[in-house]
Amino acid sequence: MSDAGQGVAASPRDQVREKVRELVPSLERLSLTYGAMDDFNSETDSDYTSYWRDWFISSRGNEYFCEIDEEYLTDRFNLTGLNTEVQYYQYALDLVTDVFDFDCDDDMREQIEKSARHLYGLVHARYIVTTRGLAKMVCRAPHKLHRGAPADVPSQLEKFKKSDFGKCPRVMCDSQPLLPMGQADIANSSPVKLYCARCEDLYNPKSSRHAIIDGAYFGTSFHNILFQVYPNMLPPKTQRRYEPRVFGFKVHSAAALARWQADEREKLKDRLRGARMESGFEEEEEAEEEEEDEDMEGDGFDGAAVQQ
């Protein structure tokens, strides 16, 4: 058959050129996704992340953390005083900022890795009370977005509304989203807790991976500052309370009051005994004991006399 009917066969050189044209768009997307860190812009939700931070945030058990901007990590003012709290501080900082080039054995590397995680947690507590840090804690983390996809930033309340940190187990709180917080700003004092803004109580994380996180990595002020900056996130206080009932009928308030008074009376007695303070309760207790002895004697339980 003629060349007009079947078309001219492409030469090997033309085939190579066509293959290159097909690969160029893919190479361009790849270069945009994994471009140089020099193009990283902390003011926008960029797709660029350093390797160590990307690994740390995506690791299981670190879902409570948000990604810290590189500019914040490289500003020495933000790290003031941490060099005395973190072992191998400079090596840990180099590892976090992805410039670590120290040749060491596996044991040393493990120690530096542990220090890097501790350093990141301490800096994290400072970062999340900044304007950008607050926004990242209530937004979906940028690392969860597809690398090649456009940075479609969700609403500021998405992460909070999705209950990424858990829901309040109290029935009357209607599954109120929780927020992580610490009970102390000093490291190794207490693990992280979950705060409910509706009942204003603290709860333990369900996952054992989260329960071992140091509370100092979130600090004692984060949730309070968050509700000051975003007051629309603060839920109304619940007025619902459990009402005790007997066969569907409410328990009389006088009975509930008497039960409460009896409990408080016993608590007061215990406190006075612990403090070894004299009070009027001793005479009442002696009188009650005498009455009990009399009742036992009247029932014939005084015991038989021992004959000599």
PDB file of C-alpha atoms in Angstrom:
ATOM      1  CA  MET A   1       0.000   0.000   0.000  1.00  0.00           C
ATOM      2  CA  SER A   2       1.071   3.593  -0.605  1.00  0.00           C
ATOM      3  CA  ASP A   3       2.348   6.002   1.975  1.00  0.00           C
ATOM      4  CA  ALA A   4      -0.723   8.232   1.345  1.00  0.00           C
ATOM      5  CA  GLY A   5      -3.081   5.490   2.497  1.00  0.00           C
ATOM      6  CA  GLN A   6      -1.192   4.393   5.648  1.00  0.00           C
ATOM      7  CA  GLY A   7       0.757   7.542   6.555  1.00  0.00           C
ATOM      8  CA  VAL A   8       4.495   7.996   6.769  1.00  0.00           C
ATOM      9  CA  ALA A   9       6.113   5.908   9.510  1.00  0.00           C
ATOM     10  CA  ALA A  10       7.741   8.079  12.218  1.00  0.00           C
ATOM     11  CA  SER A  11      11.467   7.886  12.474  1.00  0.00           C
ATOM     12  CA  PRO A  12      13.148   6.904  15.769  1.00  0.00           C
ATOM     13  CA  ARG A  13      14.194  10.546  16.299  1.00  0.00           C
ATOM     14  CA  ASP A  14      10.592  11.748  15.878  1.00  0.00           C
ATOM     15  CA  GLN A  15       9.409   9.114  18.328  1.00  0.00           C
ATOM     16  CA  VAL A  16      11.899  10.337  20.946  1.00  0.00           C
ATOM     17  CA  ARG A  17      10.780  13.938  20.444  1.00  0.00           C
ATOM     18  CA  GLU A  18       7.128  12.944  20.887  1.00  0.00           C
ATOM     19  CA  LYS A  19       7.967  11.065  24.085  1.00  0.00           C
ATOM     20  CA  VAL A  20       9.789  14.091  25.475  1.00  0.00           C
ATOM     21  CA  ARG A  21       6.799  16.314  24.730  1.00  0.00           C
ATOM     22  CA  GLU A  22       4.598  13.932  26.746  1.00  0.00           C
ATOM     23  CA  LEU A  23       6.991  13.952  29.710  1.00  0.00           C
ATOM     24  CA  VAL A  24       7.469  17.744  29.876  1.00  0.00           C
ATOM     25  CA  PRO A  25       4.132  18.518  31.641  1.00  0.00           C
ATOM     26  CA  SER A  26       4.816  15.765  34.186  1.00  0.00           C
ATOM     27  CA  LEU A  27       8.328  17.098  34.829  1.00  0.00           C
ATOM     28  CA  GLU A  28       6.961  20.599  35.278  1.00  0.00           C
ATOM     29  CA  ARG A  29       4.415  19.409  37.850  1.00  0.00           C
ATOM     30  CA  LEU A  30       7.110  17.408  39.608  1.00  0.00           C
ATOM     31  CA  SER A  31       9.389  20.438  39.823  1.00  0.00           C
ATOM     32  CA  LEU A  32       6.551  22.555  41.230  1.00  0.00           C
ATOM     33  CA  THR A  33       5.723  19.932  43.846  1.00  0.00           C
ATOM     34  CA  TYR A  34       9.225  19.084  45.014  1.00  0.00           C
ATOM     35  CA  GLY A  35      10.885  22.387  44.180  1.00  0.00           C
ATOM     36  CA  ALA A  36      13.817  23.906  46.038  1.00  0.00           C
ATOM     37  CA  MET A  37      13.261  25.006  49.631  1.00  0.00           C
ATOM     38  CA  ASP A  38      14.475  28.480  48.666  1.00  0.00           C
ATOM     39  CA  ASP A  39      11.018  29.091  47.171  1.00  0.00           C
ATOM     40  CA  PHE A  40       9.275  28.325  50.482  1.00  0.00           C
ATOM     41  CA  ASN A  41       6.984  31.154  51.527  1.00  0.00           C
ATOM     42  CA  SER A  42       5.729  31.041  55.099  1.00  0.00           C
ATOM     43  CA  GLU A  43       3.067  33.676  54.453  1.00  0.00           C
ATOM     44  CA  THR A  44       1.088  31.389  52.128  1.00  0.00           C
ATOM     45  CA  ASP A  45       0.019  27.769  52.315  1.00  0.00           C
ATOM     46  CA  SER A  46       2.787  26.445  50.121  1.00  0.00           C
ATOM     47  CA  ASP A  47       3.268  22.848  49.004  1.00  0.00           C
ATOM     48  CA  TYR A  48       6.922  22.892  50.016  1.00  0.00           C
ATOM     49  CA  THR A  49       7.878  21.260  53.300  1.00  0.00           C
ATOM     50  CA  SER A  50      11.135  20.135  54.743  1.00  0.00           C
ATOM     51  CA  TYR A  51      11.607  16.376  54.936  1.00  0.00           C
ATOM     52  CA  TRP A  52      11.921  15.966  58.714  1.00  0.00           C
ATOM     53  CA  ARG A  53       8.877  18.081  59.581  1.00  0.00           C
ATOM     54  CA  ASP A  54       6.842  16.376  56.892  1.00  0.00           C
ATOM     55  CA  TRP A  55       7.784  12.990  58.344  1.00  0.00           C
ATOM     56  CA  PHE A  56       7.094  14.093  61.922  1.00  0.00           C
ATOM     57  CA  ILE A  57       3.631  15.528  61.215  1.00  0.00           C
ATOM     58  CA  SER A  58       2.556  12.531  59.141  1.00  0.00           C
ATOM     59  CA  SER A  59       3.719   9.994  61.746  1.00  0.00           C
ATOM     60  CA  ARG A  60       1.077   8.109  63.721  1.00  0.00           C
ATOM     61  CA  GLY A  61       0.473   9.636  67.127  1.00  0.00           C
ATOM     62  CA  ASN A  62       1.430  13.173  66.041  1.00  0.00           C
ATOM     63  CA  GLU A  63      -1.975  14.149  64.658  1.00  0.00           C
ATOM     64  CA  TYR A  64      -2.393  16.821  67.335  1.00  0.00           C
ATOM     65  CA  PHE A  65       0.588  18.818  66.036  1.00  0.00           C
ATOM     66  CA  CYS A  66       0.555  21.384  63.263  1.00  0.00           C
ATOM     67  CA  GLU A  67       3.435  22.201  60.938  1.00  0.00           C
ATOM     68  CA  ILE A  68       5.682  25.046  62.090  1.00  0.00           C
ATOM     69  CA  ASP A  69       6.842  27.524  59.461  1.00  0.00           C
ATOM     70  CA  GLU A  70      10.517  27.349  58.615  1.00  0.00           C
ATOM     71  CA  GLU A  71      10.952  31.094  59.120  1.00  0.00           C
ATOM     72  CA  TYR A  72       9.649  30.732  62.666  1.00  0.00           C
ATOM     73  CA  LEU A  73      12.082  27.900  63.362  1.00  0.00           C
ATOM     74  CA  THR A  74      15.065  29.793  61.962  1.00  0.00           C
ATOM     75  CA  ASP A  75      14.342  32.957  63.962  1.00  0.00           C
ATOM     76  CA  ARG A  76      16.601  32.746  67.018  1.00  0.00           C
ATOM     77  CA  PHE A  77      14.311  35.014  69.016  1.00  0.00           C
ATOM     78  CA  ASN A  78      11.560  32.376  68.943  1.00  0.00           C
ATOM     79  CA  LEU A  79      13.979  29.791  70.383  1.00  0.00           C
ATOM     80  CA  THR A  80      15.181  31.849  73.327  1.00  0.00           C
ATOM     81  CA  GLY A  81      16.025  29.707  76.363  1.00  0.00           C
ATOM     82  CA  LEU A  82      15.482  26.351  74.661  1.00  0.00           C
ATOM     83  CA  ASN A  83      19.198  25.629  74.329  1.00  0.00           C
ATOM     84  CA  THR A  84      19.308  24.891  78.062  1.00  0.00           C
ATOM     85  CA  GLU A  85      16.290  22.546  77.946  1.00  0.00           C
ATOM     86  CA  VAL A  86      17.207  20.413  74.943  1.00  0.00           C
ATOM     87  CA  GLN A  87      20.183  18.075  74.793  1.00  0.00           C
ATOM     88  CA  TYR A  88      22.250  18.327  71.589  1.00  0.00           C
ATOM     89  CA  TYR A  89      20.343  21.527  70.874  1.00  0.00           C
ATOM     90  CA  GLN A  90      22.213  22.635  67.748  1.00  0.00           C
ATOM     91  CA  TYR A  91      22.194  19.182  66.162  1.00  0.00           C
ATOM     92  CA  ALA A  92      18.480  18.850  66.948  1.00  0.00           C
ATOM     93  CA  LEU A  93      17.742  22.221  65.384  1.00  0.00           C
ATOM     94  CA  ASP A  94      19.720  21.297  62.267  1.00  0.00           C
ATOM     95  CA  LEU A  95      17.719  18.085  61.996  1.00  0.00           C
ATOM     96  CA  VAL A  96      14.386  19.869  62.360  1.00  0.00           C
ATOM     97  CA  THR A  97      15.333  22.464  59.735  1.00  0.00           C
ATOM     98  CA  ASP A  98      16.676  19.707  57.441  1.00  0.00           C
ATOM     99  CA  VAL A  99      20.291  20.920  57.337  1.00  0.00           C
ATOM    100  CA  PHE A 100      21.735  18.129  59.469  1.00  0.00           C
ATOM    101  CA  ASP A 101      25.040  16.851  58.035  1.00  0.00           C
ATOM    102  CA  PHE A 102      26.763  15.436  61.126  1.00  0.00           C
ATOM    103  CA  ASP A 103      28.261  11.973  60.651  1.00  0.00           C
ATOM    104  CA  CYS A 104      27.471   9.915  63.766  1.00  0.00           C
ATOM    105  CA  ASP A 105      26.696   6.368  64.824  1.00  0.00           C
ATOM    106  CA  ASP A 106      23.196   4.956  65.285  1.00  0.00           C
ATOM    107  CA  ASP A 107      23.059   5.542  69.056  1.00  0.00           C
ATOM    108  CA  MET A 108      24.021   9.188  68.682  1.00  0.00           C
ATOM    109  CA  ARG A 109      21.560   9.616  65.852  1.00  0.00           C
ATOM    110  CA  GLU A 110      18.793   8.194  68.020  1.00  0.00           C
ATOM    111  CA  GLN A 111      19.593  10.644  70.823  1.00  0.00           C
ATOM    112  CA  ILE A 112      19.614  13.574  68.411  1.00  0.00           C
ATOM    113  CA  GLU A 113      16.317  12.377  66.943  1.00  0.00           C
ATOM    114  CA  LYS A 114      14.769  12.275  70.418  1.00  0.00           C
ATOM    115  CA  SER A 115      16.059  15.782  71.144  1.00  0.00           C
ATOM    116  CA  ALA A 116      14.667  16.996  67.816  1.00  0.00           C
ATOM    117  CA  ARG A 117      11.191  15.762  68.715  1.00  0.00           C
ATOM    118  CA  HIS A 118      11.431  17.423  72.123  1.00  0.00           C
ATOM    119  CA  LEU A 119      12.641  20.677  70.571  1.00  0.00           C
ATOM    120  CA  TYR A 120       9.832  20.641  68.020  1.00  0.00           C
ATOM    121  CA  GLY A 121       7.268  20.161  70.796  1.00  0.00           C
ATOM    122  CA  LEU A 122       8.584  23.056  72.864  1.00  0.00           C
ATOM    123  CA  VAL A 123       8.649  25.369  69.842  1.00  0.00           C
ATOM    124  CA  HIS A 124       5.179  24.115  68.908  1.00  0.00           C
ATOM    125  CA  ALA A 125       3.758  25.410  72.207  1.00  0.00           C
ATOM    126  CA  ARG A 126       5.071  28.877  71.341  1.00  0.00           C
ATOM    127  CA  TYR A 127       4.014  28.756  67.715  1.00  0.00           C
ATOM    128  CA  ILE A 128       0.361  27.800  68.212  1.00  0.00           C
ATOM    129  CA  VAL A 129      -0.382  30.974  70.191  1.00  0.00           C
ATOM    130  CA  THR A 130       0.668  33.146  67.229  1.00  0.00           C
ATOM    131  CA  THR A 131      -1.849  34.302  64.648  1.00  0.00           C
ATOM    132  CA  ARG A 132      -0.692  31.835  62.018  1.00  0.00           C
ATOM    133  CA  GLY A 133      -0.326  29.018  64.541  1.00  0.00           C
ATOM    134  CA  LEU A 134      -3.900  29.475  65.792  1.00  0.00           C
ATOM    135  CA  ALA A 135      -5.197  29.322  62.237  1.00  0.00           C
ATOM    136  CA  LYS A 136      -3.261  26.131  61.523  1.00  0.00           C
ATOM    137  CA  MET A 137      -4.563  24.407  64.638  1.00  0.00           C
ATOM    138  CA  VAL A 138      -8.203  24.917  63.611  1.00  0.00           C
ATOM    139  CA  CYS A 139      -7.596  24.282  59.882  1.00  0.00           C
ATOM    140  CA  ARG A 140      -6.825  21.067  58.137  1.00  0.00           C
ATOM    141  CA  ALA A 141      -3.046  20.644  58.078  1.00  0.00           C
ATOM    142  CA  PRO A 142      -1.487  21.585  54.691  1.00  0.00           C
ATOM    143  CA  HIS A 143       0.443  18.278  54.575  1.00  0.00           C
ATOM    144  CA  LYS A 144      -2.831  16.422  54.127  1.00  0.00           C
ATOM    145  CA  LEU A 145      -3.400  18.135  50.780  1.00  0.00           C
ATOM    146  CA  HIS A 146      -2.232  16.417  47.630  1.00  0.00           C
ATOM    147  CA  ARG A 147       1.230  17.632  46.694  1.00  0.00           C
ATOM    148  CA  GLY A 148       0.407  18.348  43.060  1.00  0.00           C
ATOM    149  CA  ALA A 149      -3.032  19.796  43.743  1.00  0.00           C
ATOM    150  CA  PRO A 150      -3.678  23.522  44.174  1.00  0.00           C
ATOM    151  CA  ALA A 151      -3.629  24.768  47.739  1.00  0.00           C
ATOM    152  CA  ASP A 152      -7.359  24.907  48.421  1.00  0.00           C
ATOM    153  CA  VAL A 153      -7.335  26.188  51.987  1.00  0.00           C
ATOM    154  CA  PRO A 154     -10.469  25.142  53.925  1.00  0.00           C
ATOM    155  CA  SER A 155     -12.383  27.372  56.288  1.00  0.00           C
ATOM    156  CA  GLN A 156     -10.744  28.235  59.570  1.00  0.00           C
ATOM    157  CA  LEU A 157     -13.246  26.196  61.550  1.00  0.00           C
ATOM    158  CA  GLU A 158     -12.979  23.001  59.502  1.00  0.00           C
ATOM    159  CA  LYS A 159     -10.487  21.124  61.672  1.00  0.00           C
ATOM    160  CA  PHE A 160     -12.325  22.124  64.842  1.00  0.00           C
ATOM    161  CA  LYS A 161     -15.769  21.240  63.448  1.00  0.00           C
ATOM    162  CA  LYS A 162     -14.496  17.909  62.171  1.00  0.00           C
ATOM    163  CA  SER A 163     -13.511  17.034  65.763  1.00  0.00           C
ATOM    164  CA  ASP A 164      -9.981  16.057  64.770  1.00  0.00           C
ATOM    165  CA  PHE A 165      -8.997  16.179  68.440  1.00  0.00           C
ATOM    166  CA  GLY A 166     -11.981  14.168  69.642  1.00  0.00           C
ATOM    167  CA  LYS A 167     -15.439  14.760  71.078  1.00  0.00           C
ATOM    168  CA  CYS A 168     -16.554  15.337  74.651  1.00  0.00           C
ATOM    169  CA  PRO A 169     -17.701  12.017  76.201  1.00  0.00           C
ATOM    170  CA  ARG A 170     -20.229  13.813  78.421  1.00  0.00           C
ATOM    171  CA  VAL A 171     -23.742  13.114  77.146  1.00  0.00           C
ATOM    172  CA  MET A 172     -25.078  16.579  77.936  1.00  0.00           C
ATOM    173  CA  CYS A 173     -22.363  18.259  75.834  1.00  0.00           C
ATOM    174  CA  ASP A 174     -23.779  16.835  72.563  1.00  0.00           C
ATOM    175  CA  SER A 175     -20.417  15.702  71.126  1.00  0.00           C
ATOM    176  CA  GLN A 176     -18.712  19.051  71.621  1.00  0.00           C
ATOM    177  CA  PRO A 177     -15.307  19.127  69.799  1.00  0.00           C
ATOM    178  CA  LEU A 178     -12.300  19.067  72.123  1.00  0.00           C
ATOM    179  CA  LEU A 179      -9.003  20.933  72.054  1.00  0.00           C
ATOM    180  CA  PRO A 180      -5.595  19.721  73.260  1.00  0.00           C
ATOM    181  CA  MET A 181      -4.045  21.549  76.191  1.00  0.00           C
ATOM    182  CA  GLY A 182      -1.443  21.138  78.884  1.00  0.00           C
ATOM    183  CA  GLN A 183      -1.832  21.488  82.611  1.00  0.00           C
ATOM    184  CA  ALA A 184       1.702  22.875  82.929  1.00  0.00           C
ATOM    185  CA  ASP A 185       4.120  24.808  80.746  1.00  0.00           C
ATOM    186  CA  ILE A 186       7.096  22.880  82.105  1.00  0.00           C
ATOM    187  CA  ALA A 187       8.110  19.760  80.190  1.00  0.00           C
ATOM    188  CA  ASN A 188       7.667  16.302  81.750  1.00  0.00           C
ATOM    189  CA  SER A 189       5.086  17.573  84.230  1.00  0.00           C
ATOM    190  CA  SER A 190       1.880  16.026  82.883  1.00  0.00           C
ATOM    191  CA  PRO A 191       0.578  14.496  79.641  1.00  0.00           C
ATOM    192  CA  VAL A 192      -1.708  16.318  77.233  1.00  0.00           C
ATOM    193  CA  LYS A 193      -5.401  16.621  78.087  1.00  0.00           C
ATOM    194  CA  LEU A 194      -8.462  17.420  75.984  1.00  0.00           C
ATOM    195  CA  TYR A 195     -10.499  20.486  76.961  1.00  0.00           C
ATOM    196  CA  CYS A 196     -14.249  20.828  76.442  1.00  0.00           C
ATOM    197  CA  ALA A 197     -15.365  24.435  76.160  1.00  0.00           C
ATOM    198  CA  ARG A 198     -18.996  23.546  76.897  1.00  0.00           C
ATOM    199  CA  CYS A 199     -18.657  21.801  80.258  1.00  0.00           C
ATOM    200  CA  GLU A 200     -15.190  23.310  80.916  1.00  0.00           C
ATOM    201  CA  ASP A 201     -13.746  19.971  81.990  1.00  0.00           C
ATOM    202  CA  LEU A 202     -10.675  17.947  80.989  1.00  0.00           C
ATOM    203  CA  TYR A 203     -10.530  14.454  79.528  1.00  0.00           C
ATOM    204  CA  ASN A 204      -7.857  11.904  78.663  1.00  0.00           C
ATOM    205  CA  PRO A 205      -7.218  11.090  74.993  1.00  0.00           C
ATOM    206  CA  LYS A 206      -8.675   7.792  73.830  1.00  0.00           C
ATOM    207  CA  SER A 207      -5.575   6.692  71.946  1.00  0.00           C
ATOM    208  CA  SER A 208      -2.571   5.528  73.950  1.00  0.00           C
ATOM    209  CA  ARG A 209      -0.338   7.170  71.327  1.00  0.00           C
ATOM    210  CA  HIS A 210      -1.814  10.563  72.168  1.00  0.00           C
ATOM    211  CA  ALA A 211      -1.979   9.964  75.910  1.00  0.00           C
ATOM    212  CA  ILE A 212       1.834   9.927  76.208  1.00  0.00           C
ATOM    213  CA  ILE A 213       2.334  13.315  74.511  1.00  0.00           C
ATOM    214  CA  ASP A 214       3.773  15.932  76.850  1.00  0.00           C
ATOM    215  CA  GLY A 215       1.223  18.592  77.767  1.00  0.00           C
ATOM    216  CA  ALA A 216       3.909  21.273  77.633  1.00  0.00           C
ATOM    217  CA  TYR A 217       3.926  20.881  73.823  1.00  0.00           C
ATOM    218  CA  PHE A 218       0.549  22.666  73.795  1.00  0.00           C
ATOM    219  CA  GLY A 219       0.799  24.833  76.901  1.00  0.00           C
ATOM    220  CA  THR A 220      -1.844  26.138  79.256  1.00  0.00           C
ATOM    221  CA  SER A 221      -2.890  29.196  77.237  1.00  0.00           C
ATOM    222  CA  PHE A 222      -3.605  27.908  73.736  1.00  0.00           C
ATOM    223  CA  HIS A 223      -7.325  27.161  74.087  1.00  0.00           C
ATOM    224  CA  ASN A 224      -8.026  30.410  75.972  1.00  0.00           C
ATOM    225  CA  ILE A 225      -6.231  32.549  73.380  1.00  0.00           C
ATOM    226  CA  LEU A 226      -7.984  30.642  70.597  1.00  0.00           C
ATOM    227  CA  PHE A 227     -11.425  31.572  71.926  1.00  0.00           C
ATOM    228  CA  GLN A 228     -10.320  35.169  72.379  1.00  0.00           C
ATOM    229  CA  VAL A 229      -9.247  35.421  68.732  1.00  0.00           C
ATOM    230  CA  TYR A 230     -12.169  33.355  67.396  1.00  0.00           C
ATOM    231  CA  PRO A 231     -15.064  34.110  69.799  1.00  0.00           C
ATOM    232  CA  ASN A 232     -17.593  32.509  67.431  1.00  0.00           C
ATOM    233  CA  MET A 233     -15.986  29.149  68.216  1.00  0.00           C
ATOM    234  CA  LEU A 234     -16.934  29.399  71.904  1.00  0.00           C
ATOM    235  CA  PRO A 235     -20.063  27.269  72.462  1.00  0.00           C
ATOM    236  CA  PRO A 236     -22.863  28.353  74.799  1.00  0.00           C
ATOM    237  CA  LYS A 237     -22.718  26.896  78.277  1.00  0.00           C
ATOM    238  CA  THR A 238     -25.118  24.030  78.716  1.00  0.00           C
ATOM    239  CA  GLN A 239     -27.909  24.387  81.277  1.00  0.00           C
ATOM    240  CA  ARG A 240     -28.964  20.766  81.029  1.00  0.00           C
ATOM    241  CA  ARG A 241     -28.362  18.631  84.088  1.00  0.00           C
ATOM    242  CA  TYR A 242     -29.215  15.076  84.939  1.00  0.00           C
ATOM    243  CA  GLU A 243     -32.378  14.864  87.046  1.00  0.00           C
ATOM    244  CA  PRO A 244     -32.724  11.812  89.317  1.00  0.00           C
ATOM    245  CA  ARG A 245     -36.090  10.091  88.973  1.00  0.00           C
ATOM    246  CA  VAL A 246     -37.921   7.226  90.674  1.00  0.00           C
ATOM    247  CA  PHE A 247     -40.329   5.398  88.377  1.00  0.00           C
ATOM    248  CA  GLY A 248     -40.436   8.471  86.162  1.00  0.00           C
ATOM    249  CA  PHE A 249     -41.078  10.926  89.000  1.00  0.00           C
ATOM    250  CA  LYS A 250     -38.506  13.533  90.000  1.00  0.00           C
ATOM    251  CA  VAL A 251     -36.843  13.014  93.363  1.00  0.00           C
ATOM    252  CA  HIS A 252     -38.037  15.636  95.837  1.00  0.00           C
ATOM    253  CA  SER A 253     -35.546  18.443  96.254  1.00  0.00           C
ATOM    254  CA  ALA A 254     -35.645  18.071 100.050  1.00  0.00           C
ATOM    255  CA  ALA A 255     -34.508  14.443  99.770  1.00  0.00           C
ATOM    256  CA  ALA A 256     -31.725  15.389  97.405  1.00  0.00           C
ATOM    257  CA  LEU A 257     -30.699  18.218  99.731  1.00  0.00           C
ATOM    258  CA  ALA A 258     -30.642  15.929 102.764  1.00  0.00           C
ATOM    259  CA  ARG A 259     -28.483  13.412 100.896  1.00  0.00           C
ATOM    260  CA  TRP A 260     -26.085  16.184  99.856  1.00  0.00           C
ATOM    261  CA  GLN A 261     -25.908  17.532 103.415  1.00  0.00           C
ATOM    262  CA  ALA A 262     -25.107  14.062 104.781  1.00  0.00           C
ATOM    263  CA  ASP A 263     -22.306  13.630 102.262  1.00  0.00           C
ATOM    264  CA  GLU A 264     -20.844  17.031 103.090  1.00  0.00           C
ATOM    265  CA  ARG A 265     -21.072  16.253 106.802  1.00  0.00           C
ATOM    266  CA  GLU A 266     -19.044  13.060 106.379  1.00  0.00           C
ATOM    267  CA  LYS A 267     -16.454  14.899 104.295  1.00  0.00           C
ATOM    268  CA  LEU A 268     -16.122  17.541 106.994  1.00  0.00           C
ATOM    269  CA  LYS A 269     -15.620  14.852 109.641  1.00  0.00           C
ATOM    270  CA  ASP A 270     -12.862  13.253 107.608  1.00  0.00           C
ATOM    271  CA  ARG A 271     -11.074  16.579 107.139  1.00  0.00           C
ATOM    272  CA  LEU A 272     -11.235  17.353 110.849  1.00  0.00           C
ATOM    273  CA  ARG A 273      -9.912  13.891 111.735  1.00  0.00           C
ATOM    274  CA  GLY A 274      -7.070  14.312 109.259  1.00  0.00           C
ATOM    275  CA  ALA A 275      -6.189  17.691 110.771  1.00  0.00           C
ATOM    276  CA  ARG A 276      -6.566  16.268 114.335  1.00  0.00           C
ATOM    277  CA  MET A 277      -8.799  19.150 115.328  1.00  0.00           C
ATOM    278  CA  GLU A 278     -11.344  18.932 118.112  1.00  0.00           C
ATOM    279  CA  SER A 279     -14.961  19.367 117.097  1.00  0.00           C
ATOM    280  CA  GLY A 280     -18.429  18.565 118.365  1.00  0.00           C
ATOM    281  CA  PHE A 281     -18.643  15.444 116.271  1.00  0.00           C
ATOM    282  CA  GLU A 282     -16.730  13.304 118.793  1.00  0.00           C
ATOM    283  CA  GLU A 283     -19.544  13.470 121.363  1.00  0.00           C
ATOM    284  CA  GLU A 284     -22.103  12.524 118.730  1.00  0.00           C
ATOM    285  CA  GLU A 285     -19.999   9.552 117.643  1.00  0.00           C
ATOM    286  CA  GLU A 286     -19.616   8.382 121.275  1.00  0.00           C
ATOM    287  CA  ALA A 287     -23.349   8.672 121.779  1.00  0.00           C
ATOM    288  CA  GLU A 288     -23.992   6.651 118.633  1.00  0.00           C
ATOM    289  CA  GLU A 289     -21.576   3.957 119.799  1.00  0.00           C
ATOM    290  CA  GLU A 290     -23.313   3.746 123.211  1.00  0.00           C
ATOM    291  CA  GLU A 291     -26.663   3.380 121.503  1.00  0.00           C
ATOM    292  CA  GLU A 292     -25.303   0.570 119.349  1.00  0.00           C
ATOM    293  CA  ASP A 293     -23.885  -1.207 122.426  1.00  0.00           C
ATOM    294  CA  GLU A 294     -27.236  -0.930 124.215  1.00  0.00           C
ATOM    295  CA  ASP A 295     -29.046  -2.347 121.216  1.00  0.00           C
ATOM    296  CA  MET A 296     -26.669  -5.306 121.117  1.00  0.00           C
ATOM    297  CA  GLU A 297     -27.088  -5.968 124.836  1.00  0.00           C
ATOM    298  CA  GLY A 298     -30.857  -5.836 124.497  1.00  0.00           C
ATOM    299  CA  ASP A 299     -30.715  -8.411 121.718  1.00  0.00           C
ATOM    300  CA  GLY A 300     -28.649 -10.805 123.870  1.00  0.00           C
ATOM    301  CA  PHE A 301     -25.353 -10.331 122.092  1.00  0.00           C
ATOM    302  CA  ASP A 302     -23.414  -9.088 125.155  1.00  0.00           C
ATOM    303  CA  GLY A 303     -21.563 -12.416 125.367  1.00  0.00           C
ATOM    304  CA  ALA A 304     -21.337 -14.938 128.165  1.00  0.00           C
ATOM    305  CA  ALA A 305     -19.298 -14.124 131.256  1.00  0.00           C
ATOM    306  CA  VAL A 306     -16.126 -16.084 131.718  1.00  0.00           C
ATOM    307  CA  GLN A 307     -16.293 -18.164 134.879  1.00  0.00           C
ATOM    308  CA  GLN A 308     -13.200 -18.697 136.930  1.00  0.00           C
TER     309      GLN A 308
END
